PDB file of C-alpha atoms in Angstrom:
ATOM      1  CA  MET A   1      -0.138   0.251  -0.256  1.00  0.00           C
ATOM      2  CA  ILE A   2       1.197   3.254  -0.941  1.00  0.00           C
ATOM      3  CA  ALA A   3       0.089   5.928   1.362  1.00  0.00           C
ATOM      4  CA  LEU A   4       0.984   8.013   4.411  1.00  0.00           C
ATOM      5  CA  PRO A   5       1.869   5.633   7.421  1.00  0.00           C
ATOM      6  CA  GLU A   6      -1.470   7.088   9.246  1.00  0.00           C
ATOM      7  CA  ILE A   7      -3.660   6.862   6.430  1.00  0.00           C
ATOM      8  CA  ALA A   8      -2.201   3.036   5.558  1.00  0.00           C
ATOM      9  CA  ALA A   9      -2.978   2.124   9.388  1.00  0.00           C
ATOM     10  CA  ARG A  10      -6.543   3.260   8.919  1.00  0.00           C
ATOM     11  CA  LEU A  11      -7.173   1.562   5.780  1.00  0.00           C
ATOM     12  CA  ARG A  12      -5.752  -1.497   6.738  1.00  0.00           C
ATOM     13  CA  GLY A  13      -8.298  -1.802   9.610  1.00  0.00           C
ATOM     14  CA  GLN A  14     -10.973  -1.516   7.078  1.00  0.00           C
ATOM     15  CA  LEU A  15      -9.790  -4.925   5.491  1.00  0.00           C
ATOM     16  CA  ARG A  16     -11.853  -7.843   5.787  1.00  0.00           C
ATOM     17  CA  ASN A  17     -10.656 -11.348   5.679  1.00  0.00           C
ATOM     18  CA  PHE A  18      -9.833 -12.510   2.155  1.00  0.00           C
ATOM     19  CA  HIS A  19     -10.196  -9.022   0.873  1.00  0.00           C
ATOM     20  CA  LEU A  20      -9.203  -8.737  -2.797  1.00  0.00           C
ATOM     21  CA  ASN A  21      -7.501  -5.529  -4.111  1.00  0.00           C
ATOM     22  CA  ARG A  22      -6.440  -4.862  -7.607  1.00  0.00           C
ATOM     23  CA  LEU A  23      -2.959  -6.753  -7.185  1.00  0.00           C
ATOM     24  CA  ARG A  24      -4.595  -9.934  -5.618  1.00  0.00           C
ATOM     25  CA  TRP A  25      -7.742  -9.870  -8.202  1.00  0.00           C
ATOM     26  CA  PRO A  26      -5.708 -11.722 -11.530  1.00  0.00           C
ATOM     27  CA  PRO A  27      -4.824 -14.952  -9.685  1.00  0.00           C
ATOM     28  CA  ALA A  28      -8.233 -14.977  -8.104  1.00  0.00           C
ATOM     29  CA  LEU A  29     -10.248 -15.178 -11.638  1.00  0.00           C
ATOM     30  CA  PRO A  30     -11.836 -18.542 -11.955  1.00  0.00           C
ATOM     31  CA  PRO A  31      -9.441 -20.738 -14.156  1.00  0.00           C
ATOM     32  CA  GLN A  32     -10.565 -21.749 -17.821  1.00  0.00           C
ATOM     33  CA  ASP A  33     -10.071 -25.444 -16.612  1.00  0.00           C
ATOM     34  CA  LYS A  34     -13.430 -26.936 -16.534  1.00  0.00           C
ATOM     35  CA  GLU A  35     -12.542 -29.890 -14.654  1.00  0.00           C
ATOM     36  CA  TYR A  36     -10.999 -28.164 -11.970  1.00  0.00           C
ATOM     37  CA  VAL A  37     -14.155 -25.876 -11.626  1.00  0.00           C
ATOM     38  CA  GLN A  38     -16.130 -29.188 -11.460  1.00  0.00           C
ATOM     39  CA  GLU A  39     -14.506 -30.912  -9.238  1.00  0.00           C
ATOM     40  CA  SER A  40     -13.994 -27.684  -6.814  1.00  0.00           C
ATOM     41  CA  ALA A  41     -17.871 -27.353  -6.896  1.00  0.00           C
ATOM     42  CA  ARG A  42     -18.005 -31.194  -6.135  1.00  0.00           C
ATOM     43  CA  LEU A  43     -16.010 -30.871  -3.145  1.00  0.00           C
ATOM     44  CA  ALA A  44     -17.616 -27.657  -1.888  1.00  0.00           C
ATOM     45  CA  GLU A  45     -20.947 -29.732  -1.886  1.00  0.00           C
ATOM     46  CA  GLU A  46     -19.298 -32.600  -0.260  1.00  0.00           C
ATOM     47  CA  GLY A  47     -18.308 -30.559   2.481  1.00  0.00           C
ATOM     48  CA  LYS A  48     -21.862 -28.527   2.654  1.00  0.00           C
ATOM     49  CA  ALA A  49     -23.188 -32.265   3.113  1.00  0.00           C
ATOM     50  CA  TYR A  50     -20.895 -33.480   5.637  1.00  0.00           C
ATOM     51  CA  LEU A  51     -20.942 -29.868   7.796  1.00  0.00           C
ATOM     52  CA  TYR A  52     -25.077 -30.134   7.437  1.00  0.00           C
ATOM     53  CA  GLY A  53     -25.086 -33.555   8.493  1.00  0.00           C
ATOM     54  CA  VAL A  54     -22.897 -33.235  11.537  1.00  0.00           C
ATOM     55  CA  LEU A  55     -24.681 -30.097  12.599  1.00  0.00           C
ATOM     56  CA  GLU A  56     -27.929 -31.838  12.488  1.00  0.00           C
ATOM     57  CA  ARG A  57     -26.445 -34.614  14.314  1.00  0.00           C
ATOM     58  CA  LEU A  58     -25.445 -31.682  17.370  1.00  0.00           C
ATOM     59  CA  GLU A  59     -29.073 -30.309  16.732  1.00  0.00           C
ATOM     60  CA  VAL A  60     -27.408 -26.951  15.370  1.00  0.00           C
ATOM     61  CA  GLN A  61     -29.623 -25.272  12.929  1.00  0.00           C
ATOM     62  CA  THR A  62     -28.660 -24.213   9.964  1.00  0.00           C
ATOM     63  CA  TRP A  63     -30.681 -22.928   6.670  1.00  0.00           C
ATOM     64  CA  PRO A  64     -30.084 -23.833   2.708  1.00  0.00           C
ATOM     65  CA  SER A  65     -26.963 -22.198   1.388  1.00  0.00           C
ATOM     66  CA  GLU A  66     -26.302 -21.654  -2.461  1.00  0.00           C
ATOM     67  CA  GLY A  67     -22.964 -20.779  -1.387  1.00  0.00           C
ATOM     68  CA  ASN A  68     -19.536 -21.783   0.058  1.00  0.00           C
ATOM     69  CA  PHE A  69     -20.859 -21.031   3.450  1.00  0.00           C
ATOM     70  CA  LEU A  70     -23.691 -21.856   5.978  1.00  0.00           C
ATOM     71  CA  LEU A  71     -25.604 -19.831   8.238  1.00  0.00           C
ATOM     72  CA  VAL A  72     -25.960 -21.730  11.633  1.00  0.00           C
ATOM     73  CA  ARG A  73     -27.925 -20.525  14.572  1.00  0.00           C
ATOM     74  CA  SER A  74     -25.190 -20.766  17.420  1.00  0.00           C
ATOM     75  CA  PRO A  75     -26.012 -23.237  20.148  1.00  0.00           C
ATOM     76  CA  ALA A  76     -24.586 -20.827  22.848  1.00  0.00           C
ATOM     77  CA  PRO A  77     -24.418 -17.008  22.854  1.00  0.00           C
ATOM     78  CA  ALA A  78     -22.849 -16.390  19.304  1.00  0.00           C
ATOM     79  CA  ALA A  79     -20.055 -14.275  20.761  1.00  0.00           C
ATOM     80  CA  GLU A  80     -19.226 -16.532  23.267  1.00  0.00           C
ATOM     81  CA  VAL A  81     -18.741 -19.391  20.531  1.00  0.00           C
ATOM     82  CA  TYR A  82     -16.848 -17.307  17.977  1.00  0.00           C
ATOM     83  CA  GLN A  83     -14.316 -16.698  20.780  1.00  0.00           C
ATOM     84  CA  LYS A  84     -13.774 -20.068  21.690  1.00  0.00           C
ATOM     85  CA  LEU A  85     -13.243 -21.258  18.133  1.00  0.00           C
ATOM     86  CA  LEU A  86     -10.880 -18.552  17.796  1.00  0.00           C
ATOM     87  CA  GLU A  87      -8.983 -19.896  20.699  1.00  0.00           C
ATOM     88  CA  ARG A  88      -8.694 -23.074  19.023  1.00  0.00           C
ATOM     89  CA  GLY A  89      -7.451 -21.555  15.574  1.00  0.00           C
ATOM     90  CA  VAL A  90     -10.785 -21.787  13.841  1.00  0.00           C
ATOM     91  CA  MET A  91     -12.184 -18.414  12.180  1.00  0.00           C
ATOM     92  CA  VAL A  92     -16.058 -18.152  11.480  1.00  0.00           C
ATOM     93  CA  ARG A  93     -17.944 -14.835  11.202  1.00  0.00           C
ATOM     94  CA  GLN A  94     -20.454 -13.529  13.541  1.00  0.00           C
ATOM     95  CA  THR A  95     -23.399 -11.983  11.698  1.00  0.00           C
ATOM     96  CA  ASP A  96     -24.818  -9.690  14.207  1.00  0.00           C
ATOM     97  CA  MET A  97     -23.645  -6.685  11.407  1.00  0.00           C
ATOM     98  CA  PHE A  98     -26.238  -8.173   9.298  1.00  0.00           C
ATOM     99  CA  GLY A  99     -29.155  -7.957  12.152  1.00  0.00           C
ATOM    100  CA  TYR A 100     -28.924 -11.677  13.115  1.00  0.00           C
ATOM    101  CA  PRO A 101     -26.907 -11.670  16.448  1.00  0.00           C
ATOM    102  CA  GLU A 102     -27.672 -15.491  17.291  1.00  0.00           C
ATOM    103  CA  GLY A 103     -25.646 -16.601  13.837  1.00  0.00           C
ATOM    104  CA  LEU A 104     -22.291 -17.655  12.708  1.00  0.00           C
ATOM    105  CA  ARG A 105     -20.969 -17.639   9.093  1.00  0.00           C
ATOM    106  CA  VAL A 106     -19.227 -20.855   8.327  1.00  0.00           C
ATOM    107  CA  THR A 107     -17.157 -21.122   5.338  1.00  0.00           C
ATOM    108  CA  VAL A 108     -17.319 -24.500   3.929  1.00  0.00           C
ATOM    109  CA  GLY A 109     -13.644 -25.131   3.423  1.00  0.00           C
ATOM    110  CA  SER A 110     -11.457 -28.451   2.995  1.00  0.00           C
ATOM    111  CA  ALA A 111     -12.168 -31.542   4.573  1.00  0.00           C
ATOM    112  CA  GLU A 112      -9.356 -30.832   7.239  1.00  0.00           C
ATOM    113  CA  ALA A 113     -11.047 -27.623   7.914  1.00  0.00           C
ATOM    114  CA  ASN A 114     -14.518 -28.819   8.087  1.00  0.00           C
ATOM    115  CA  GLN A 115     -13.409 -31.336  10.434  1.00  0.00           C
ATOM    116  CA  ALA A 116     -11.407 -28.940  12.475  1.00  0.00           C
ATOM    117  CA  PHE A 117     -14.106 -26.540  12.729  1.00  0.00           C
ATOM    118  CA  ILE A 118     -17.090 -29.325  14.092  1.00  0.00           C
ATOM    119  CA  GLN A 119     -14.107 -30.579  16.219  1.00  0.00           C
ATOM    120  CA  ALA A 120     -13.810 -27.453  17.918  1.00  0.00           C
ATOM    121  CA  LEU A 121     -17.751 -26.584  17.805  1.00  0.00           C
ATOM    122  CA  GLU A 122     -18.374 -30.143  19.740  1.00  0.00           C
ATOM    123  CA  GLU A 123     -15.800 -29.149  22.431  1.00  0.00           C
ATOM    124  CA  ILE A 124     -17.584 -26.009  23.093  1.00  0.00           C
ATOM    125  CA  VAL A 125     -20.977 -27.290  23.047  1.00  0.00           C
ATOM    126  CA  THR A 126     -20.879 -30.702  24.493  1.00  0.00           C
TER     127      THR A 126
END
């Protein structure tokens, strides 16, 4: 970032996780490889199915999602669950900024990341 240090510090504070600026954008464009795109979509659907299944077993309310994330109703106060997940190295987003303070936004990741989220959540709520 080219700016006065105090301006750069204020701007850095506004960045969100996985923010794509102009310099990061080209590598983030979808690949032209159709098989890669299809495999990525398959893995995302597989990850969602795994998360939905385990969350249902844990009696954690979810809603259908067409994206690569789930909206879940936190089984305990969302701010507490969020903090405890962070302490275990698991990042989710709180949804209070969207008008739903009871929720968490969980990104569907790799099989290992999905399992780490579930393991941490089970430690917290059971």
